[in-house]
Amino acid sequence: MPKLLDALSGFRVTFSTMFKKPITEEYPEKPGPVAKRYHGRHQLNRYPDGLEKCIGCELCAWACPADAIYVEGDNNTPDERFSPGERYGRVYQINYLRCIGCGLCIEACPTRALTMTNEYEMADDNRADLIWGKDKLLAPAPETHR
Ligand code: SF4
Ligand code: SF4
């Protein structure tokens, strides 16, 4: 008799779970919601006039504990202006094979050029495409500046 009681008590969790509503995520057909403060992929922001906020200072790269960011700054010229000040980020790369989503880079950025979005669908089937450059990270230009 004690053995039967042990067995029944062992099945308690099984029986109680059998009648619960299943929680099934239909991913990737129906991606689930994320928390508002979820740290997804990064974005390089622009000012309302379309100029880039990044000044190529590399503070984000120095703050990154995973060495995932590579920046090369350059000077704006009267003919080619990308940001309002003297410098802009000519090369900007984030290696998502290294990034741990800690957010230290966005805290280090003095101009709020770098922020993180809620987007999390970044999987790929090769290493090269997981190094994102400005072409993927830079926010679209406002309509009037295209
Ligand atoms: S979120 Fe963290 S690991 Fe990812 S790039 Fe920024 S500082 Fe580096
Ligand atoms: S994103 Fe911010 S911290 Fe990084 S180089 Fe640009 S301005 Fe500097």
XYZ file of N, CA, C and O and ligand atoms in Angstrom:
600
model
N 0.820 -1.230 0.000
C 0.000 0.000 0.000
C 0.855 1.281 0.000
O 0.585 2.198 -0.773
N 1.921 1.330 0.867
C 2.759 2.543 0.817
C 3.355 2.761 -0.547
O 3.495 3.889 -0.992
N 3.707 1.640 -1.257
C 4.306 1.789 -2.594
C 3.324 2.426 -3.566
O 3.687 3.237 -4.421
N 2.057 2.008 -3.468
C 1.021 2.572 -4.353
C 0.870 4.076 -4.102
O 0.766 4.887 -5.026
N 0.895 4.422 -2.804
C 0.769 5.856 -2.473
C 1.956 6.652 -3.008
O 1.811 7.759 -3.521
N 3.146 6.023 -2.912
C 4.349 6.701 -3.455
C 4.208 6.927 -4.955
O 4.533 7.994 -5.482
N 3.713 5.858 -5.638
C 3.571 5.963 -7.098
C 2.562 7.051 -7.453
O 2.784 7.868 -8.351
N 1.439 7.054 -6.722
C 0.404 8.070 -7.008
C 0.934 9.470 -6.738
O 0.679 10.409 -7.494
N 1.700 9.592 -5.657
C 2.242 10.927 -5.367
C 3.249 11.341 -6.436
O 3.372 12.508 -6.787
N 3.969 10.345 -6.977
C 4.923 10.635 -8.053
C 4.245 11.125 -9.319
O 4.790 11.940 -10.060
N 3.011 10.617 -9.530
C 2.275 11.017 -10.747
C 1.460 12.300 -10.548
O 0.776 12.751 -11.446
N 1.520 12.845 -9.344
C 0.681 14.016 -9.056
C 0.948 15.155 -10.046
O 0.026 15.724 -10.597
N 2.216 15.429 -10.273
C 2.562 16.522 -11.181
C 2.085 16.197 -12.603
O 1.510 17.035 -13.301
N 2.269 14.932 -13.002
C 1.848 14.518 -14.349
C 0.344 14.725 -14.524
O -0.103 15.350 -15.499
N -0.427 14.232 -13.555
C -1.890 14.355 -13.674
C -2.322 15.824 -13.654
O -3.181 16.239 -14.434
N -1.715 16.608 -12.768
C -2.160 18.007 -12.675
C -1.810 18.765 -13.966
O -2.529 19.659 -14.391
N -0.716 18.372 -14.623
C -0.316 19.070 -15.847
C -1.190 18.670 -17.035
O -1.423 19.466 -17.947
N -1.691 17.432 -17.000
C -2.490 16.924 -18.133
C -3.720 17.785 -18.406
O -4.185 17.879 -19.528
N -4.251 18.435 -17.386
C -5.485 19.190 -17.580
C -5.272 20.705 -17.674
O -6.215 21.476 -17.704
N -3.997 21.111 -17.730
C -3.709 22.545 -17.892
C -3.743 22.902 -19.371
O -3.434 22.073 -20.224
N -4.089 24.162 -19.656
C -4.080 24.640 -21.039
C -2.624 24.673 -21.536
O -1.756 25.207 -20.852
N -2.352 24.066 -22.701
C -0.960 24.085 -23.176
C -0.500 25.489 -23.554
O -1.287 26.299 -24.047
N 0.767 25.791 -23.276
C 1.345 27.082 -23.675
C 2.270 26.797 -24.850
O 3.382 26.322 -24.658
N 1.771 27.028 -26.032
C 2.567 26.740 -27.222
C 2.798 28.012 -28.004
O 1.855 28.714 -28.356
N 4.061 28.353 -28.239
C 4.401 29.529 -29.045
C 4.503 29.092 -30.500
O 5.237 28.160 -30.805
N 3.749 29.719 -31.369
C 3.821 29.375 -32.785
C 4.909 30.193 -33.458
O 4.637 31.094 -34.241
N 6.131 29.911 -33.075
C 7.259 30.640 -33.632
C 7.890 29.814 -34.756
O 8.023 28.610 -34.608
N 8.257 30.351 -35.900
C 8.349 31.780 -36.216
C 7.102 32.365 -36.879
O 7.099 33.531 -37.226
N 6.038 31.551 -37.048
C 4.845 32.077 -37.725
C 4.253 33.261 -36.968
O 3.844 34.252 -37.560
N 4.171 33.145 -35.635
C 3.604 34.238 -34.833
C 4.594 34.590 -33.731
O 4.497 34.065 -32.614
N 5.570 35.477 -34.021
C 6.545 35.843 -32.981
C 5.841 36.452 -31.769
O 4.925 37.263 -31.920
N 6.259 36.036 -30.593
C 5.621 36.499 -29.366
C 6.027 37.913 -29.007
O 6.989 38.446 -29.552
N 5.286 38.533 -28.076
C 5.646 39.897 -27.651
C 6.897 39.864 -26.781
O 7.231 38.833 -26.197
N 7.599 40.987 -26.712
C 8.758 41.083 -25.827
C 8.510 42.213 -24.835
O 7.678 43.090 -25.078
N 9.237 42.180 -23.740
C 9.108 43.240 -22.743
C 9.563 44.560 -23.360
O 10.436 44.578 -24.223
N 8.963 45.668 -22.906
C 9.277 46.993 -23.469
C 10.771 47.303 -23.393
O 11.326 47.937 -24.264
N 11.404 46.862 -22.309
C 12.825 47.205 -22.111
C 13.754 46.116 -22.625
O 14.937 46.119 -22.313
N 13.215 45.198 -23.436
C 14.054 44.126 -23.977
C 15.199 44.707 -24.821
O 14.987 45.623 -25.620
N 16.392 44.198 -24.639
C 17.550 44.653 -25.401
C 17.722 43.799 -26.643
O 18.314 42.729 -26.588
N 17.205 44.278 -27.753
C 17.381 43.575 -29.024
C 18.505 44.210 -29.824
O 19.417 44.814 -29.273
N 18.377 44.137 -31.113
C 19.464 44.634 -31.953
C 19.635 46.143 -31.798
O 18.715 46.856 -31.409
N 20.834 46.624 -32.126
C 21.139 48.038 -31.968
C 20.614 48.855 -33.138
O 20.300 48.317 -34.198
N 20.590 50.162 -32.918
C 20.269 51.094 -34.005
C 21.133 52.341 -33.859
O 21.336 52.843 -32.751
N 21.663 52.813 -34.971
C 22.384 54.091 -34.996
C 21.382 55.161 -35.394
O 20.789 55.094 -36.483
N 21.192 56.128 -34.536
C 20.107 57.096 -34.734
C 20.549 58.332 -35.513
O 21.730 58.624 -35.639
N 19.548 59.036 -36.009
C 19.766 60.294 -36.741
C 19.035 61.426 -36.029
O 18.090 61.194 -35.274
N 19.440 62.638 -36.341
C 18.696 63.825 -35.920
C 17.507 63.998 -36.864
O 17.492 63.422 -37.956
N 16.535 64.806 -36.452
C 15.355 64.992 -37.310
C 15.708 65.488 -38.711
O 14.982 65.227 -39.673
N 16.847 66.208 -38.852
C 17.221 66.693 -40.192
C 17.945 65.626 -41.019
O 18.396 65.905 -42.132
N 18.086 64.424 -40.470
C 18.690 63.329 -41.227
C 20.166 63.105 -40.945
O 20.712 62.066 -41.294
N 20.835 64.081 -40.298
C 22.260 63.893 -39.999
C 22.438 62.825 -38.912
O 21.579 62.650 -38.034
N 23.575 62.146 -38.990
C 23.825 61.041 -38.057
C 24.253 61.561 -36.686
O 24.998 62.541 -36.604
N 23.813 60.896 -35.633
C 24.187 61.322 -34.282
C 25.572 60.821 -33.897
O 26.203 61.369 -32.991
N 26.047 59.774 -34.551
C 27.341 59.190 -34.187
C 28.480 60.137 -34.570
O 28.517 60.649 -35.691
N 29.398 60.341 -33.613
C 30.542 61.214 -33.879
C 31.845 60.412 -33.979
O 32.935 60.977 -33.939
N 31.709 59.098 -34.042
C 32.889 58.251 -34.229
C 33.872 58.286 -33.079
O 35.073 58.061 -33.271
N 33.395 58.505 -31.850
C 34.308 58.680 -30.711
C 34.853 57.365 -30.165
O 35.800 57.364 -29.382
N 34.207 56.260 -30.498
C 34.646 54.914 -30.086
C 34.382 54.589 -28.616
O 34.843 53.553 -28.126
N 33.682 55.477 -27.888
C 33.432 55.174 -26.474
C 32.635 53.885 -26.314
O 32.840 53.117 -25.375
N 31.718 53.628 -27.239
C 30.928 52.391 -27.183
C 31.832 51.171 -27.314
O 31.677 50.171 -26.602
N 32.801 51.270 -28.227
C 33.704 50.138 -28.452
C 34.568 49.878 -27.219
O 34.795 48.724 -26.842
N 35.021 50.964 -26.572
C 35.837 50.794 -25.380
C 35.010 50.241 -24.230
O 35.541 49.544 -23.356
N 33.727 50.568 -24.179
C 32.883 50.099 -23.069
C 32.467 48.640 -23.240
O 32.072 47.988 -22.272
N 32.567 48.129 -24.429
C 32.035 46.783 -24.704
C 32.921 45.690 -24.083
O 34.086 45.566 -24.431
N 32.357 44.887 -23.181
C 33.162 43.854 -22.537
C 33.449 42.670 -23.458
O 34.307 41.846 -23.158
N 32.722 42.585 -24.559
C 32.890 41.437 -25.460
C 33.697 41.791 -26.705
O 33.841 40.960 -27.599
N 34.185 43.035 -26.764
C 34.964 43.481 -27.925
C 34.177 43.245 -29.226
O 34.721 42.746 -30.208
N 32.907 43.624 -29.182
C 32.032 43.331 -30.319
C 31.868 44.509 -31.278
O 31.274 44.354 -32.343
N 32.375 45.687 -30.886
C 32.133 46.886 -31.703
C 33.431 47.374 -32.327
O 34.474 47.416 -31.662
N 33.348 47.729 -33.592
C 34.502 48.308 -34.292
C 34.063 49.625 -34.930
O 33.060 49.666 -35.661
N 34.801 50.692 -34.612
C 34.451 52.024 -35.129
C 35.681 52.671 -35.753
O 36.774 52.589 -35.195
N 35.476 53.294 -36.868
C 36.501 54.173 -37.435
C 35.845 55.521 -37.689
O 34.915 55.607 -38.484
N 36.338 56.545 -37.000
C 35.801 57.885 -37.201
C 36.520 58.604 -38.332
O 37.612 58.205 -38.753
N 35.911 59.661 -38.809
C 36.542 60.468 -39.865
C 36.009 61.896 -39.758
O 35.032 62.151 -39.044
N 36.650 62.821 -40.477
C 36.224 64.218 -40.450
C 35.138 64.492 -41.487
O 35.240 64.008 -42.625
N 34.149 65.257 -41.100
C 33.212 65.787 -42.094
C 33.943 66.837 -42.926
O 34.896 67.470 -42.452
N 33.527 67.004 -44.145
C 34.099 68.073 -44.976
C 32.934 68.950 -45.461
O 31.772 68.529 -45.396
N 33.253 70.165 -45.942
C 32.163 71.024 -46.430
C 31.358 70.334 -47.549
O 30.161 70.556 -47.695
N 32.007 69.490 -48.314
C 31.302 68.814 -49.408
C 30.559 67.553 -48.970
O 29.555 67.164 -49.570
N 31.113 66.880 -47.951
C 30.491 65.634 -47.485
C 30.273 65.710 -45.995
O 31.186 65.511 -45.209
N 29.045 66.012 -45.604
C 28.737 66.141 -44.181
C 27.753 65.039 -43.785
O 26.692 64.875 -44.373
N 28.155 64.261 -42.749
C 27.307 63.164 -42.274
C 26.721 63.443 -40.898
O 25.679 62.900 -40.549
N 27.440 64.261 -40.087
C 26.953 64.589 -38.743
C 27.141 66.095 -38.532
O 27.902 66.733 -39.272
N 26.485 66.674 -37.517
C 26.548 68.137 -37.368
C 27.929 68.650 -36.978
O 28.294 69.756 -37.339
N 28.710 67.873 -36.221
C 29.995 68.371 -35.715
C 31.150 68.101 -36.667
O 30.980 67.970 -37.879
N 32.332 67.991 -36.048
C 33.549 67.815 -36.827
C 33.702 66.377 -37.334
O 34.135 66.136 -38.452
N 33.334 65.396 -36.462
C 33.618 63.986 -36.780
C 32.336 63.175 -36.979
O 31.266 63.526 -36.495
N 32.475 62.074 -37.676
C 31.352 61.133 -37.846
C 31.914 59.707 -37.861
O 33.132 59.515 -37.975
N 31.047 58.735 -37.711
C 31.473 57.336 -37.733
C 31.491 56.833 -39.169
O 30.440 56.517 -39.716
N 32.679 56.774 -39.750
C 32.762 56.322 -41.155
C 32.514 54.809 -41.252
O 31.788 54.350 -42.126
N 33.138 54.063 -40.356
C 32.903 52.611 -40.308
C 32.305 52.301 -38.944
O 32.815 52.778 -37.921
N 31.241 51.552 -38.941
C 30.650 51.144 -37.668
C 30.167 49.703 -37.811
O 29.353 49.404 -38.688
N 30.693 48.823 -36.987
C 30.310 47.406 -37.076
C 30.012 46.848 -35.683
O 30.716 47.160 -34.721
N 28.985 46.020 -35.610
C 28.739 45.243 -34.388
C 28.755 43.768 -34.765
O 28.059 43.341 -35.698
N 29.573 43.010 -34.051
C 29.696 41.582 -34.302
C 28.714 40.846 -33.376
O 28.953 40.714 -32.176
N 27.615 40.383 -33.965
C 26.590 39.731 -33.148
C 26.937 38.296 -32.778
O 26.188 37.633 -32.063
N 28.086 37.831 -33.235
C 28.583 36.550 -32.733
C 29.205 36.746 -31.345
O 29.349 35.813 -30.584
N 29.580 37.988 -31.044
C 30.208 38.290 -29.759
C 29.264 38.975 -28.777
O 29.404 38.815 -27.576
N 28.356 39.793 -29.299
C 27.507 40.634 -28.438
C 26.715 39.800 -27.439
O 26.113 38.796 -27.802
N 26.715 40.245 -26.170
C 25.961 39.546 -25.126
C 24.747 40.364 -24.687
O 24.100 40.030 -23.698
N 24.460 41.441 -25.414
C 23.255 42.225 -25.139
C 23.259 42.948 -23.809
O 22.196 43.232 -23.250
N 24.426 43.297 -23.293
C 24.500 43.880 -21.949
C 24.062 45.341 -21.903
O 23.684 45.848 -20.857
N 24.169 46.058 -23.017
C 23.738 47.456 -23.061
C 24.767 48.460 -22.568
O 24.471 49.650 -22.479
N 25.960 48.028 -22.238
C 26.970 48.982 -21.744
C 27.360 49.986 -22.831
O 27.693 51.131 -22.544
N 27.307 49.563 -24.073
C 27.662 50.463 -25.180
C 26.679 51.630 -25.276
O 27.087 52.772 -25.497
N 25.390 51.365 -25.083
C 24.418 52.452 -25.230
C 24.492 53.417 -24.053
O 24.193 54.595 -24.167
N 24.943 52.901 -22.907
C 25.136 53.806 -21.755
C 26.356 54.695 -21.965
O 26.418 55.816 -21.473
N 27.350 54.176 -22.678
C 28.590 54.944 -22.871
C 28.443 56.024 -23.936
O 29.211 56.983 -23.947
N 27.485 55.900 -24.821
C 27.383 56.813 -25.963
C 26.983 58.228 -25.521
O 25.923 58.419 -24.923
N 27.816 59.233 -25.800
C 27.541 60.590 -25.314
C 26.458 61.317 -26.088
O 25.957 62.339 -25.632
N 26.082 60.843 -27.267
C 25.108 61.580 -28.083
C 23.789 60.815 -28.259
O 22.934 61.260 -29.019
N 23.648 59.679 -27.577
C 22.473 58.803 -27.760
C 22.355 58.360 -29.228
O 21.251 58.141 -29.737
N 23.505 58.283 -29.869
C 23.514 57.800 -31.253
C 23.166 56.326 -31.291
O 22.543 55.842 -32.235
N 23.589 55.621 -30.254
C 23.397 54.168 -30.237
C 22.321 53.808 -29.224
O 22.415 54.175 -28.052
N 21.301 53.109 -29.680
C 20.273 52.591 -28.775
C 19.992 51.151 -29.182
O 20.494 50.674 -30.199
N 19.186 50.476 -28.370
C 18.832 49.095 -28.693
C 17.342 49.009 -28.945
O 16.547 49.660 -28.275
N 16.957 48.214 -29.915
C 15.552 48.076 -30.283
C 14.983 46.801 -29.652
O 15.701 46.063 -28.987
N 13.714 46.548 -29.900
C 13.071 45.312 -29.414
C 13.227 44.162 -30.398
O 12.725 43.070 -30.160
N 13.888 44.395 -31.511
C 13.963 43.338 -32.545
C 14.961 42.251 -32.158
O 16.106 42.557 -31.832
N 14.497 41.022 -32.205
C 15.379 39.927 -31.769
C 15.605 38.877 -32.860
O 16.350 37.915 -32.649
N 14.978 39.033 -34.014
C 15.152 38.011 -35.053
C 16.415 38.312 -35.856
O 16.370 39.000 -36.876
N 17.548 37.808 -35.397
C 18.838 38.121 -36.011
C 19.599 36.866 -36.404
O 20.765 36.954 -36.785
N 18.972 35.713 -36.301
C 19.700 34.477 -36.607
C 20.090 34.446 -38.082
O 19.403 35.010 -38.929
N 21.202 33.823 -38.364
C 21.631 33.672 -39.759
C 22.388 32.363 -39.888
O 22.659 31.697 -38.892
N 22.706 32.002 -41.133
C 23.339 30.700 -41.327
C 24.827 30.798 -41.658
O 25.446 29.837 -42.077
N 25.404 32.028 -41.505
C 26.847 32.139 -41.724
C 27.402 33.270 -40.865
O 26.676 34.189 -40.470
N 28.687 33.190 -40.595
C 29.305 34.115 -39.651
C 29.385 35.535 -40.207
O 29.164 36.502 -39.486
N 29.687 35.656 -41.494
C 29.909 36.991 -42.074
C 28.666 37.877 -41.938
O 28.773 39.069 -41.637
N 27.485 37.306 -42.139
C 26.263 38.110 -42.093
C 25.864 38.500 -40.675
O 24.901 39.242 -40.480
N 26.564 37.983 -39.669
C 26.268 38.369 -38.296
C 27.146 39.527 -37.821
O 27.075 39.943 -36.680
N 27.977 40.027 -38.718
C 28.693 41.275 -38.432
C 27.942 42.375 -39.160
O 27.966 42.468 -40.382
N 27.199 43.170 -38.406
C 26.330 44.194 -38.998
C 27.095 45.506 -39.149
O 27.763 45.958 -38.215
N 26.971 46.108 -40.312
C 27.600 47.398 -40.561
C 26.566 48.519 -40.548
O 25.398 48.311 -40.199
N 27.002 49.691 -40.975
C 26.096 50.846 -40.981
C 24.893 50.619 -41.881
O 23.815 51.145 -41.644
N 25.067 49.830 -42.934
C 23.952 49.585 -43.853
C 22.758 48.957 -43.144
O 21.607 49.210 -43.483
N 23.030 48.166 -42.106
C 21.923 47.542 -41.376
C 21.586 48.291 -40.088
O 20.452 48.242 -39.612
N 22.578 48.953 -39.499
C 22.369 49.553 -38.176
C 21.792 50.972 -38.223
O 21.098 51.398 -37.305
N 22.093 51.695 -39.291
C 21.685 53.103 -39.359
C 20.178 53.228 -39.596
O 19.621 52.559 -40.474
N 19.554 54.082 -38.788
C 18.109 54.311 -38.940
C 17.838 54.922 -40.315
O 18.677 55.659 -40.836
N 16.688 54.599 -40.915
C 16.386 55.182 -42.223
C 16.348 56.695 -42.162
O 15.968 57.277 -41.143
N 16.764 57.322 -43.249
C 16.736 58.794 -43.300
C 15.282 59.262 -43.350
O 14.435 58.586 -43.929
N 14.987 60.417 -42.737
C 13.628 60.954 -42.838
C 13.269 61.163 -44.312
O 14.156 61.424 -45.131
N 11.990 61.045 -44.604
C 11.509 61.105 -46.002
C 12.084 62.285 -46.790
O 12.518 62.147 -47.922
N 12.135 63.441 -46.144
C 12.541 64.651 -46.863
C 14.027 64.675 -47.221
O 14.474 65.519 -47.945
N 14.815 63.713 -46.621
C 16.253 63.749 -46.856
C 16.721 62.577 -47.688
O 17.884 62.264 -47.728
N 15.819 61.840 -48.351
C 16.217 60.710 -49.168
C 16.565 61.135 -50.566
O 16.139 62.150 -51.014
S 25.320 45.203 -25.875
Fe 27.175 44.776 -24.612
S 28.228 43.113 -25.686
Fe 26.725 43.970 -27.150
S 27.870 45.474 -28.304
Fe 26.936 46.587 -26.590
S 28.492 46.560 -24.929
Fe 29.092 45.018 -26.467
S 27.784 55.227 -31.268
Fe 28.093 56.801 -29.708
S 29.804 56.067 -28.447
Fe 29.826 54.872 -30.355
S 31.247 55.963 -31.703
Fe 29.197 56.742 -32.141
S 28.942 58.550 -30.825
Fe 30.696 57.381 -30.026
